Amino acid sequence: MTTLSLEVEKLNNFINGEWVDVSEAQAVINPATGEEIVQVPLSTKEMVDEAVAAAKAAQKEWALVPAPQRAEVLYRVGYIMKERKERLSQLLTMENGKVIEEARGEVQEGIDMAFYMAGEGRRLFGQTTPAELKDKFAMSQRAPVGVVGIITPWNFPIAIATWKSFPAIVAGNAVVWKPATETPIMAYELAKIFEEAGLPKGIINVVFGAGSVVGEAMVHHEAIRVISFTGSNDTGRNIASECGKQLKKVSLEMGGKNAVIVMDDADLDLAVEGILWSAFGTSGQRCTACSRVIVHEKVKRTLEERLLAAMDKLSIGNGLDESIKVGPIINQSGIAKIKQYIEIGKAEGADLLAGGYELTEDAHENGYYFAPTLFTNAKADMRIAQEEIFGPVVSIIPVASFEEAIEVNNGVTYGLSSSIFTNDVNRVFKAQRDLDTGIVYVNAGTTGAEIHLPFGGTKGTGNGHRDSGIQALDVFTEWKAIYVDYSGKLQRAQIDVES
Ligand SMILES: NC(=O)C1=CN([C@@H]2O[C@H](COP(=O)(O)OP(=O)(O)OC[C@H]3O[C@@H](n4cnc5c(N)ncnc54)[C@H](OP(=O)(O)O)[C@@H]3O)[C@@H](O)[C@H]2O)C=CC1
Ligand SMILES: O=C(O)CCC(=O)C(=O)O
């Protein structure tokens, strides 16, 4: 097991292309070992003002750089990330705890996003349309919005940042980015990569610090025209209501209560694999994690037996060890929240089949570990089947039909990801139509989104915007309609020519 160390003891903000020291700081803890890795700055509101001023000044020039040239920087970012993939992955495992193979997968998502969005530098398509009048040309094109604010969570500290910052940059915006305080190292490393790739000063500005200070200051800053946020429902709602007052554009991605549906004709071994990795991968700390299994009653017993046998083989520990499959929980308050839901589940009358406790002995002594947990005979309206737990806890809900499975799947306030295991083609097509989620998987678990498709969901998961895919550009651009009249005389549109 290799352990990297950072070349600095305290991170700096990156504002206007300069590394800026901040006196106040707090420790960043490796959740696998409880050890301090580095200190993260706790910035003030004034530092946000400085970052926004730098971004505003730089953005004017950047918007005039031809988009294919803006894209060149992203290509270089992608190549540097590729060269540095192993270092980034190990540091990601150290700050977040996810196992190294998942960390490599997350860094790869960032690399893919760099090349995908760099390609957009030669597209950024608008439309040409016929005009209503003679000798007149009509078209629409995307324009940058100006300064954009991105606020990112700790569970995907590099991938989500690339989903938001790369489309913003290629579209000609400047970015002020507040990473989660728990996981600042990926932001520091990515800022260094932008610097090396030759991104002009002020186009990306990283301001570390608490959401209640730095995040709030960004949300309230009148010069930030867009906030793109991923995180908890409560924080997202507060951000949306403040942005609403200011008529500021806001894009929210706030998690899910995702289900795997297992029908009576499913390949049960495949379903077990799908449930295992989407429920316990990343220790369940994904917004796409499976936390409900909706199973046809005819196969419930067999599924439970096979799932328990597979869970028994899961190795839990420090994710830098290649043999480990489930890493730690991000921090003690994450553990406390999970424990609370275990008690809620028991009190509600669900049957605990496995897990339900914190691991504190031997190799788990200093980190934050929780045993993969399985409840069964849960009812669709129980809190454990309705609320986001963000841990390795999954509840089995038995149903009697396909129709009931769809109803239970849709009967939550979230709508991010769902999955169905079945070999019946009619059910497949009905399910992809009727499942009320932004992502639907067939014969696969609920996680593992690809960056060239829209990422986000319905209902309480968000507010109708999408990260990733071509759709991400809609968050970071304004549409402009352009009419060129080359008739040489003043033609009046919207005049009824018949009258
Ligand atoms: N949808 C998803 O992918 C995620 C969902 N969650 C859910 O949220 C729960 C709590 O996690 P937590 O990390 O506290 O989530 P938060 O929503 O608090 O954090 C997400 C980001 O928002 C920032 N933030 C916090 N408060 C504000 C604010 N008032 N204004 C602006 N930005 C703010 C945070 O900063 P900082 O942390 O530095 O203070 C962080 O960068 C989890 O248990 C899980 O259920 C969490 C993470 C990701
Ligand atoms: O599971 C995925 O595909 C992505 C998950 C993610 O981005 C998240 O949990 O925030």
PDB file of C-alpha atoms in Angstrom, residues 201-353:
ATOM      1  CA  LYS A 201      -5.267  34.295 -14.839  1.00  0.00           C
ATOM      2  CA  GLY A 202      -8.648  34.808 -13.236  1.00  0.00           C
ATOM      3  CA  ILE A 203     -10.598  32.281 -15.333  1.00  0.00           C
ATOM      4  CA  ILE A 204     -10.626  29.757 -12.504  1.00  0.00           C
ATOM      5  CA  ASN A 205     -10.509  30.930  -8.899  1.00  0.00           C
ATOM      6  CA  VAL A 206     -10.593  28.471  -6.016  1.00  0.00           C
ATOM      7  CA  VAL A 207     -11.750  29.804  -2.656  1.00  0.00           C
ATOM      8  CA  PHE A 208     -11.592  27.274   0.170  1.00  0.00           C
ATOM      9  CA  GLY A 209     -13.737  27.611   3.264  1.00  0.00           C
ATOM     10  CA  ALA A 210     -17.021  26.918   4.978  1.00  0.00           C
ATOM     11  CA  GLY A 211     -20.246  26.788   3.020  1.00  0.00           C
ATOM     12  CA  SER A 212     -21.835  29.114   5.559  1.00  0.00           C
ATOM     13  CA  VAL A 213     -19.208  31.787   4.776  1.00  0.00           C
ATOM     14  CA  VAL A 214     -17.716  31.270   1.317  1.00  0.00           C
ATOM     15  CA  GLY A 215     -20.729  29.526  -0.242  1.00  0.00           C
ATOM     16  CA  GLU A 216     -23.171  32.069   1.175  1.00  0.00           C
ATOM     17  CA  ALA A 217     -21.016  34.974  -0.023  1.00  0.00           C
ATOM     18  CA  MET A 218     -21.010  33.508  -3.535  1.00  0.00           C
ATOM     19  CA  VAL A 219     -24.755  32.981  -3.546  1.00  0.00           C
ATOM     20  CA  HIS A 220     -25.316  36.583  -2.425  1.00  0.00           C
ATOM     21  CA  HIS A 221     -22.761  38.164  -4.773  1.00  0.00           C
ATOM     22  CA  GLU A 222     -24.557  40.172  -7.434  1.00  0.00           C
ATOM     23  CA  ALA A 223     -21.773  39.717 -10.017  1.00  0.00           C
ATOM     24  CA  ILE A 224     -22.100  35.904  -9.968  1.00  0.00           C
ATOM     25  CA  ARG A 225     -24.760  35.196 -12.570  1.00  0.00           C
ATOM     26  CA  VAL A 226     -25.108  31.418 -12.122  1.00  0.00           C
ATOM     27  CA  ILE A 227     -24.744  29.062  -9.170  1.00  0.00           C
ATOM     28  CA  SER A 228     -24.240  25.395  -9.965  1.00  0.00           C
ATOM     29  CA  PHE A 229     -24.550  23.294  -6.809  1.00  0.00           C
ATOM     30  CA  THR A 230     -24.384  19.606  -5.854  1.00  0.00           C
ATOM     31  CA  GLY A 231     -25.064  18.569  -2.277  1.00  0.00           C
ATOM     32  CA  SER A 232     -27.794  18.157   0.295  1.00  0.00           C
ATOM     33  CA  ASN A 233     -31.444  18.969  -0.214  1.00  0.00           C
ATOM     34  CA  ASP A 234     -31.579  21.508   2.624  1.00  0.00           C
ATOM     35  CA  THR A 235     -28.606  23.496   1.399  1.00  0.00           C
ATOM     36  CA  GLY A 236     -29.829  23.325  -2.203  1.00  0.00           C
ATOM     37  CA  ARG A 237     -33.284  24.623  -1.286  1.00  0.00           C
ATOM     38  CA  ASN A 238     -31.788  27.547   0.647  1.00  0.00           C
ATOM     39  CA  ILE A 239     -29.521  28.411  -2.258  1.00  0.00           C
ATOM     40  CA  ALA A 240     -32.447  28.222  -4.681  1.00  0.00           C
ATOM     41  CA  SER A 241     -34.621  30.509  -2.614  1.00  0.00           C
ATOM     42  CA  GLU A 242     -31.874  33.136  -2.289  1.00  0.00           C
ATOM     43  CA  CYS A 243     -31.090  32.905  -6.004  1.00  0.00           C
ATOM     44  CA  GLY A 244     -34.824  33.208  -6.694  1.00  0.00           C
ATOM     45  CA  LYS A 245     -34.937  36.533  -4.850  1.00  0.00           C
ATOM     46  CA  GLN A 246     -32.091  37.817  -6.993  1.00  0.00           C
ATOM     47  CA  LEU A 247     -33.359  36.201 -10.229  1.00  0.00           C
ATOM     48  CA  LYS A 248     -30.018  34.420 -10.402  1.00  0.00           C
ATOM     49  CA  LYS A 249     -29.824  31.285 -12.514  1.00  0.00           C
ATOM     50  CA  VAL A 250     -29.307  28.183 -10.373  1.00  0.00           C
ATOM     51  CA  SER A 251     -28.647  24.539 -11.181  1.00  0.00           C
ATOM     52  CA  LEU A 252     -29.164  22.020  -8.379  1.00  0.00           C
ATOM     53  CA  GLU A 253     -28.316  18.324  -8.030  1.00  0.00           C
ATOM     54  CA  MET A 254     -29.400  17.049  -4.636  1.00  0.00           C
ATOM     55  CA  GLY A 255     -29.367  13.315  -4.402  1.00  0.00           C
ATOM     56  CA  GLY A 256     -31.782  10.456  -4.512  1.00  0.00           C
ATOM     57  CA  LYS A 257     -33.546   7.487  -2.984  1.00  0.00           C
ATOM     58  CA  ASN A 258     -32.663   5.137  -5.779  1.00  0.00           C
ATOM     59  CA  ALA A 259     -34.074   1.650  -6.232  1.00  0.00           C
ATOM     60  CA  VAL A 260     -33.133  -1.565  -7.969  1.00  0.00           C
ATOM     61  CA  ILE A 261     -36.245  -3.472  -9.078  1.00  0.00           C
ATOM     62  CA  VAL A 262     -35.832  -7.244  -9.312  1.00  0.00           C
ATOM     63  CA  MET A 263     -38.617  -9.025 -11.209  1.00  0.00           C
ATOM     64  CA  ASP A 264     -39.457 -12.725 -10.916  1.00  0.00           C
ATOM     65  CA  ASP A 265     -37.884 -13.475 -14.323  1.00  0.00           C
ATOM     66  CA  ALA A 266     -34.569 -11.721 -13.548  1.00  0.00           C
ATOM     67  CA  ASP A 267     -31.101 -13.234 -13.612  1.00  0.00           C
ATOM     68  CA  LEU A 268     -30.712 -13.197  -9.816  1.00  0.00           C
ATOM     69  CA  ASP A 269     -26.914 -13.511  -9.757  1.00  0.00           C
ATOM     70  CA  LEU A 270     -26.642 -10.499 -12.023  1.00  0.00           C
ATOM     71  CA  ALA A 271     -29.103  -8.605  -9.823  1.00  0.00           C
ATOM     72  CA  VAL A 272     -27.057  -9.432  -6.713  1.00  0.00           C
ATOM     73  CA  GLU A 273     -23.913  -8.015  -8.377  1.00  0.00           C
ATOM     74  CA  GLY A 274     -25.814  -4.886  -9.403  1.00  0.00           C
ATOM     75  CA  ILE A 275     -27.222  -4.336  -5.910  1.00  0.00           C
ATOM     76  CA  LEU A 276     -23.914  -5.058  -4.205  1.00  0.00           C
ATOM     77  CA  TRP A 277     -21.933  -2.421  -6.106  1.00  0.00           C
ATOM     78  CA  SER A 278     -24.559   0.247  -6.273  1.00  0.00           C
ATOM     79  CA  ALA A 279     -25.530  -0.102  -2.589  1.00  0.00           C
ATOM     80  CA  PHE A 280     -22.126  -0.648  -0.967  1.00  0.00           C
ATOM     81  CA  GLY A 281     -19.694   0.822  -3.518  1.00  0.00           C
ATOM     82  CA  THR A 282     -18.357   4.192  -2.265  1.00  0.00           C
ATOM     83  CA  SER A 283     -19.905   2.998   1.037  1.00  0.00           C
ATOM     84  CA  GLY A 284     -23.293   4.097  -0.280  1.00  0.00           C
ATOM     85  CA  GLN A 285     -22.165   7.745  -0.371  1.00  0.00           C
ATOM     86  CA  ARG A 286     -23.322   8.443  -3.905  1.00  0.00           C
ATOM     87  CA  CYS A 287     -26.356  10.408  -4.888  1.00  0.00           C
ATOM     88  CA  THR A 288     -27.050   7.519  -7.286  1.00  0.00           C
ATOM     89  CA  ALA A 289     -26.511   4.808  -4.636  1.00  0.00           C
ATOM     90  CA  CYS A 290     -29.120   2.061  -4.400  1.00  0.00           C
ATOM     91  CA  SER A 291     -30.812   2.237  -1.007  1.00  0.00           C
ATOM     92  CA  ARG A 292     -34.004   0.332  -1.881  1.00  0.00           C
ATOM     93  CA  VAL A 293     -34.438  -3.075  -3.480  1.00  0.00           C
ATOM     94  CA  ILE A 294     -37.966  -3.583  -4.773  1.00  0.00           C
ATOM     95  CA  VAL A 295     -38.277  -7.310  -5.290  1.00  0.00           C
ATOM     96  CA  HIS A 296     -41.019  -9.562  -6.603  1.00  0.00           C
ATOM     97  CA  GLU A 297     -42.214 -11.665  -3.639  1.00  0.00           C
ATOM     98  CA  LYS A 298     -41.683 -14.910  -5.605  1.00  0.00           C
ATOM     99  CA  VAL A 299     -37.887 -14.407  -5.667  1.00  0.00           C
ATOM    100  CA  LYS A 300     -37.419 -12.411  -2.467  1.00  0.00           C
ATOM    101  CA  ARG A 301     -36.104 -15.261  -0.311  1.00  0.00           C
ATOM    102  CA  THR A 302     -33.568 -16.470  -2.883  1.00  0.00           C
ATOM    103  CA  LEU A 303     -32.385 -12.930  -3.538  1.00  0.00           C
ATOM    104  CA  GLU A 304     -31.897 -12.286   0.186  1.00  0.00           C
ATOM    105  CA  GLU A 305     -29.873 -15.481   0.621  1.00  0.00           C
ATOM    106  CA  ARG A 306     -27.597 -14.724  -2.320  1.00  0.00           C
ATOM    107  CA  LEU A 307     -27.176 -11.088  -1.339  1.00  0.00           C
ATOM    108  CA  LEU A 308     -26.229 -12.006   2.237  1.00  0.00           C
ATOM    109  CA  ALA A 309     -23.662 -14.508   0.947  1.00  0.00           C
ATOM    110  CA  ALA A 310     -22.136 -11.868  -1.330  1.00  0.00           C
ATOM    111  CA  MET A 311     -22.118  -9.225   1.439  1.00  0.00           C
ATOM    112  CA  ASP A 312     -20.243 -11.629   3.672  1.00  0.00           C
ATOM    113  CA  LYS A 313     -17.311 -11.557   1.246  1.00  0.00           C
ATOM    114  CA  LEU A 314     -16.978  -7.750   1.157  1.00  0.00           C
ATOM    115  CA  SER A 315     -13.647  -6.563   2.562  1.00  0.00           C
ATOM    116  CA  ILE A 316     -13.877  -3.275   4.470  1.00  0.00           C
ATOM    117  CA  GLY A 317     -10.904  -1.038   5.177  1.00  0.00           C
ATOM    118  CA  ASN A 318      -8.432   1.506   3.853  1.00  0.00           C
ATOM    119  CA  GLY A 319      -9.189   1.969   0.148  1.00  0.00           C
ATOM    120  CA  LEU A 320      -5.500   2.347  -0.746  1.00  0.00           C
ATOM    121  CA  ASP A 321      -5.212  -1.399  -0.233  1.00  0.00           C
ATOM    122  CA  GLU A 322      -6.145  -2.876  -3.634  1.00  0.00           C
ATOM    123  CA  SER A 323      -7.923  -5.833  -2.017  1.00  0.00           C
ATOM    124  CA  ILE A 324     -10.434  -3.640  -0.141  1.00  0.00           C
ATOM    125  CA  LYS A 325     -13.888  -3.276  -1.674  1.00  0.00           C
ATOM    126  CA  VAL A 326     -15.649  -0.945   0.800  1.00  0.00           C
ATOM    127  CA  GLY A 327     -13.941   2.109   2.290  1.00  0.00           C
ATOM    128  CA  PRO A 328     -14.814   4.355   5.235  1.00  0.00           C
ATOM    129  CA  ILE A 329     -17.602   6.888   5.782  1.00  0.00           C
ATOM    130  CA  ILE A 330     -16.526  10.500   5.272  1.00  0.00           C
ATOM    131  CA  ASN A 331     -16.624  11.600   8.933  1.00  0.00           C
ATOM    132  CA  GLN A 332     -18.133  11.070  12.375  1.00  0.00           C
ATOM    133  CA  SER A 333     -21.293  13.000  11.575  1.00  0.00           C
ATOM    134  CA  GLY A 334     -21.828  10.694   8.584  1.00  0.00           C
ATOM    135  CA  ILE A 335     -21.581   7.723  10.986  1.00  0.00           C
ATOM    136  CA  ALA A 336     -23.984   9.394  13.425  1.00  0.00           C
ATOM    137  CA  LYS A 337     -26.558   9.971  10.657  1.00  0.00           C
ATOM    138  CA  ILE A 338     -26.362   6.319   9.544  1.00  0.00           C
ATOM    139  CA  LYS A 339     -26.706   5.036  13.125  1.00  0.00           C
ATOM    140  CA  GLN A 340     -29.776   7.194  13.585  1.00  0.00           C
ATOM    141  CA  TYR A 341     -31.390   5.600  10.505  1.00  0.00           C
ATOM    142  CA  ILE A 342     -30.595   2.099  11.787  1.00  0.00           C
ATOM    143  CA  GLU A 343     -32.577   2.897  14.938  1.00  0.00           C
ATOM    144  CA  ILE A 344     -35.367   4.435  12.871  1.00  0.00           C
ATOM    145  CA  GLY A 345     -35.553   1.317  10.679  1.00  0.00           C
ATOM    146  CA  LYS A 346     -35.726  -1.004  13.690  1.00  0.00           C
ATOM    147  CA  ALA A 347     -38.376   1.144  15.365  1.00  0.00           C
ATOM    148  CA  GLU A 348     -40.421   1.197  12.168  1.00  0.00           C
ATOM    149  CA  GLY A 349     -40.498  -2.607  12.184  1.00  0.00           C
ATOM    150  CA  ALA A 350     -38.159  -3.493   9.313  1.00  0.00           C
ATOM    151  CA  ASP A 351     -36.123  -6.687   9.905  1.00  0.00           C
ATOM    152  CA  LEU A 352     -32.371  -6.220  10.167  1.00  0.00           C
ATOM    153  CA  LEU A 353     -30.692  -9.099   8.277  1.00  0.00           C
TER     154      LEU A 353
END
